[in-house]
Amino acid sequence: MPRSKRRRLSRSAEFDRVYREGRSHAGRYLVLYSFPREGDDTPPRLGLSVGRKVGGAVERNRVKRLLREAFWASEDSLPPGHDFVIVARADAAQLAEREGLAGFQGELAELLEKAAAKS
């Protein structure tokens, strides 16, 4: 089920704002940045950053697909009016290979809990 483009961060300036003004929460495989948009109660938006350290194009695309799926599976627990950026660390491809979607869901759930506790 494809997400509409409006639910994604696509511009460099949007990513920059989340990095600069948002809060970060790090785990072994992922770093989650969250930024509340003022006076906005639209659904959350997601941006992904999966660099070459993760692996070749095939591995990066697999990690991105799994991250999107894990993130939107937990949509009910996400606060409205927030932008999120997930940065995959170098070992993320190993997690994808070893545990697949369940591994990313577990890692993401921990980071989202940390984010909710701090806000």
mmCIF file of C-alpha atoms in Angstrom:
data_model
loop_
_atom_site.group_PDB
_atom_site.id
_atom_site.type_symbol
_atom_site.label_atom_id
_atom_site.label_comp_id
_atom_site.label_asym_id
_atom_site.label_seq_id
_atom_site.Cartn_x
_atom_site.Cartn_y
_atom_site.Cartn_z
ATOM 1 C CA MET A 1 0.000 0.000 0.000
ATOM 2 C CA PRO A 2 1.911 3.059 -1.212
ATOM 3 C CA ARG A 3 1.975 6.155 0.934
ATOM 4 C CA SER A 4 1.097 9.492 -0.568
ATOM 5 C CA LYS A 5 3.995 11.799 -1.366
ATOM 6 C CA ARG A 6 2.728 14.288 1.222
ATOM 7 C CA ARG A 7 3.658 11.827 3.985
ATOM 8 C CA ARG A 8 7.329 11.930 3.003
ATOM 9 C CA LEU A 9 10.093 14.439 3.529
ATOM 10 C CA SER A 10 11.700 15.063 0.173
ATOM 11 C CA ARG A 11 13.401 18.448 0.206
ATOM 12 C CA SER A 12 16.851 18.986 1.612
ATOM 13 C CA ALA A 13 15.594 21.937 3.682
ATOM 14 C CA GLU A 14 13.014 19.695 5.394
ATOM 15 C CA PHE A 15 15.713 17.210 6.373
ATOM 16 C CA ASP A 16 18.003 20.020 7.548
ATOM 17 C CA ARG A 17 15.299 21.461 9.807
ATOM 18 C CA VAL A 18 14.662 18.074 11.428
ATOM 19 C CA TYR A 19 18.407 17.516 11.941
ATOM 20 C CA ARG A 20 19.035 21.011 13.360
ATOM 21 C CA GLU A 21 15.931 21.606 15.459
ATOM 22 C CA GLY A 22 14.701 18.091 16.202
ATOM 23 C CA ARG A 23 15.708 15.633 18.893
ATOM 24 C CA SER A 24 17.756 12.549 18.146
ATOM 25 C CA HIS A 25 17.571 9.103 19.687
ATOM 26 C CA ALA A 26 20.189 6.531 18.760
ATOM 27 C CA GLY A 27 20.244 2.772 18.769
ATOM 28 C CA ARG A 28 22.757 0.277 17.474
ATOM 29 C CA TYR A 29 21.320 0.151 13.956
ATOM 30 C CA LEU A 30 19.304 3.359 13.590
ATOM 31 C CA VAL A 31 19.186 7.008 14.618
ATOM 32 C CA LEU A 32 15.732 8.578 14.868
ATOM 33 C CA TYR A 33 15.278 12.336 14.619
ATOM 34 C CA SER A 34 11.885 13.814 15.526
ATOM 35 C CA PHE A 35 10.675 17.362 15.060
ATOM 36 C CA PRO A 36 7.225 18.704 16.058
ATOM 37 C CA ARG A 37 5.725 21.047 13.461
ATOM 38 C CA GLU A 38 4.133 24.032 15.222
ATOM 39 C CA GLY A 39 0.342 24.267 15.036
ATOM 40 C CA ASP A 40 0.114 21.342 12.654
ATOM 41 C CA ASP A 41 -1.989 18.262 13.338
ATOM 42 C CA THR A 42 -1.549 16.599 9.959
ATOM 43 C CA PRO A 43 -0.303 13.005 9.885
ATOM 44 C CA PRO A 44 3.398 12.379 10.594
ATOM 45 C CA ARG A 45 5.901 12.529 7.740
ATOM 46 C CA LEU A 46 8.923 10.288 7.217
ATOM 47 C CA GLY A 47 12.352 10.866 5.707
ATOM 48 C CA LEU A 48 15.005 8.178 5.273
ATOM 49 C CA SER A 49 18.761 8.445 5.030
ATOM 50 C CA VAL A 50 20.531 5.246 4.043
ATOM 51 C CA GLY A 51 24.127 5.907 3.010
ATOM 52 C CA ARG A 52 26.633 3.848 1.076
ATOM 53 C CA LYS A 53 28.162 2.497 4.278
ATOM 54 C CA VAL A 54 25.074 0.296 4.568
ATOM 55 C CA GLY A 55 25.956 -1.476 1.321
ATOM 56 C CA GLY A 56 25.278 -1.488 -2.390
ATOM 57 C CA ALA A 57 22.086 -0.253 -4.023
ATOM 58 C CA VAL A 58 20.272 -3.549 -3.518
ATOM 59 C CA GLU A 59 20.999 -3.616 0.229
ATOM 60 C CA ARG A 60 20.169 0.079 0.651
ATOM 61 C CA ASN A 61 16.852 -0.275 -1.156
ATOM 62 C CA ARG A 62 15.950 -3.327 0.928
ATOM 63 C CA VAL A 63 16.758 -1.453 4.145
ATOM 64 C CA LYS A 64 14.679 1.532 3.002
ATOM 65 C CA ARG A 65 11.709 -0.669 2.116
ATOM 66 C CA LEU A 66 11.851 -2.452 5.483
ATOM 67 C CA LEU A 67 12.228 0.830 7.369
ATOM 68 C CA ARG A 68 9.197 2.354 5.624
ATOM 69 C CA GLU A 69 7.160 -0.760 6.349
ATOM 70 C CA ALA A 70 8.205 -0.863 10.026
ATOM 71 C CA PHE A 71 7.582 2.869 10.498
ATOM 72 C CA TRP A 72 4.088 2.888 8.981
ATOM 73 C CA ALA A 73 3.148 -0.303 10.834
ATOM 74 C CA SER A 74 3.487 1.705 14.056
ATOM 75 C CA GLU A 75 1.586 4.704 12.644
ATOM 76 C CA ASP A 76 -1.174 4.486 15.282
ATOM 77 C CA SER A 77 1.316 5.258 18.052
ATOM 78 C CA LEU A 78 2.942 8.195 16.221
ATOM 79 C CA PRO A 79 2.082 11.753 17.276
ATOM 80 C CA PRO A 80 0.418 13.885 14.593
ATOM 81 C CA GLY A 81 2.196 16.989 13.329
ATOM 82 C CA HIS A 82 5.694 15.502 13.594
ATOM 83 C CA ASP A 83 8.450 14.976 11.058
ATOM 84 C CA PHE A 84 10.705 11.953 11.514
ATOM 85 C CA VAL A 85 14.014 11.152 9.845
ATOM 86 C CA ILE A 86 15.507 7.699 10.240
ATOM 87 C CA VAL A 87 19.225 7.340 9.571
ATOM 88 C CA ALA A 88 20.438 3.783 8.992
ATOM 89 C CA ARG A 89 23.820 2.987 10.484
ATOM 90 C CA ALA A 90 26.367 0.765 8.726
ATOM 91 C CA ASP A 91 25.174 -2.433 10.470
ATOM 92 C CA ALA A 92 21.536 -1.955 9.376
ATOM 93 C CA ALA A 93 22.008 -4.302 6.405
ATOM 94 C CA GLN A 94 23.113 -7.052 8.812
ATOM 95 C CA LEU A 95 19.937 -6.545 10.857
ATOM 96 C CA ALA A 96 17.851 -6.711 7.660
ATOM 97 C CA GLU A 97 19.590 -9.938 6.653
ATOM 98 C CA ARG A 98 19.350 -11.543 10.098
ATOM 99 C CA GLU A 99 15.906 -10.485 11.359
ATOM 100 C CA GLY A 100 14.156 -8.732 8.463
ATOM 101 C CA LEU A 101 11.102 -6.613 9.168
ATOM 102 C CA ALA A 102 10.731 -7.840 12.762
ATOM 103 C CA GLY A 103 14.232 -6.611 13.605
ATOM 104 C CA PHE A 104 13.508 -3.119 12.313
ATOM 105 C CA GLN A 105 10.124 -3.024 14.040
ATOM 106 C CA GLY A 106 11.766 -3.863 17.373
ATOM 107 C CA GLU A 107 14.572 -1.331 16.952
ATOM 108 C CA LEU A 108 12.167 1.377 15.796
ATOM 109 C CA ALA A 109 9.737 0.689 18.642
ATOM 110 C CA GLU A 110 12.549 1.255 21.171
ATOM 111 C CA LEU A 111 13.545 4.547 19.554
ATOM 112 C CA LEU A 112 9.943 5.773 19.292
ATOM 113 C CA GLU A 113 9.468 4.969 23.000
ATOM 114 C CA LYS A 114 12.575 7.012 23.844
ATOM 115 C CA ALA A 115 11.270 9.867 21.700
ATOM 116 C CA ALA A 116 7.826 9.779 23.347
ATOM 117 C CA ALA A 117 9.360 9.748 26.826
ATOM 118 C CA LYS A 118 11.467 12.854 26.098
ATOM 119 C CA SER A 119 8.720 14.965 24.543
#
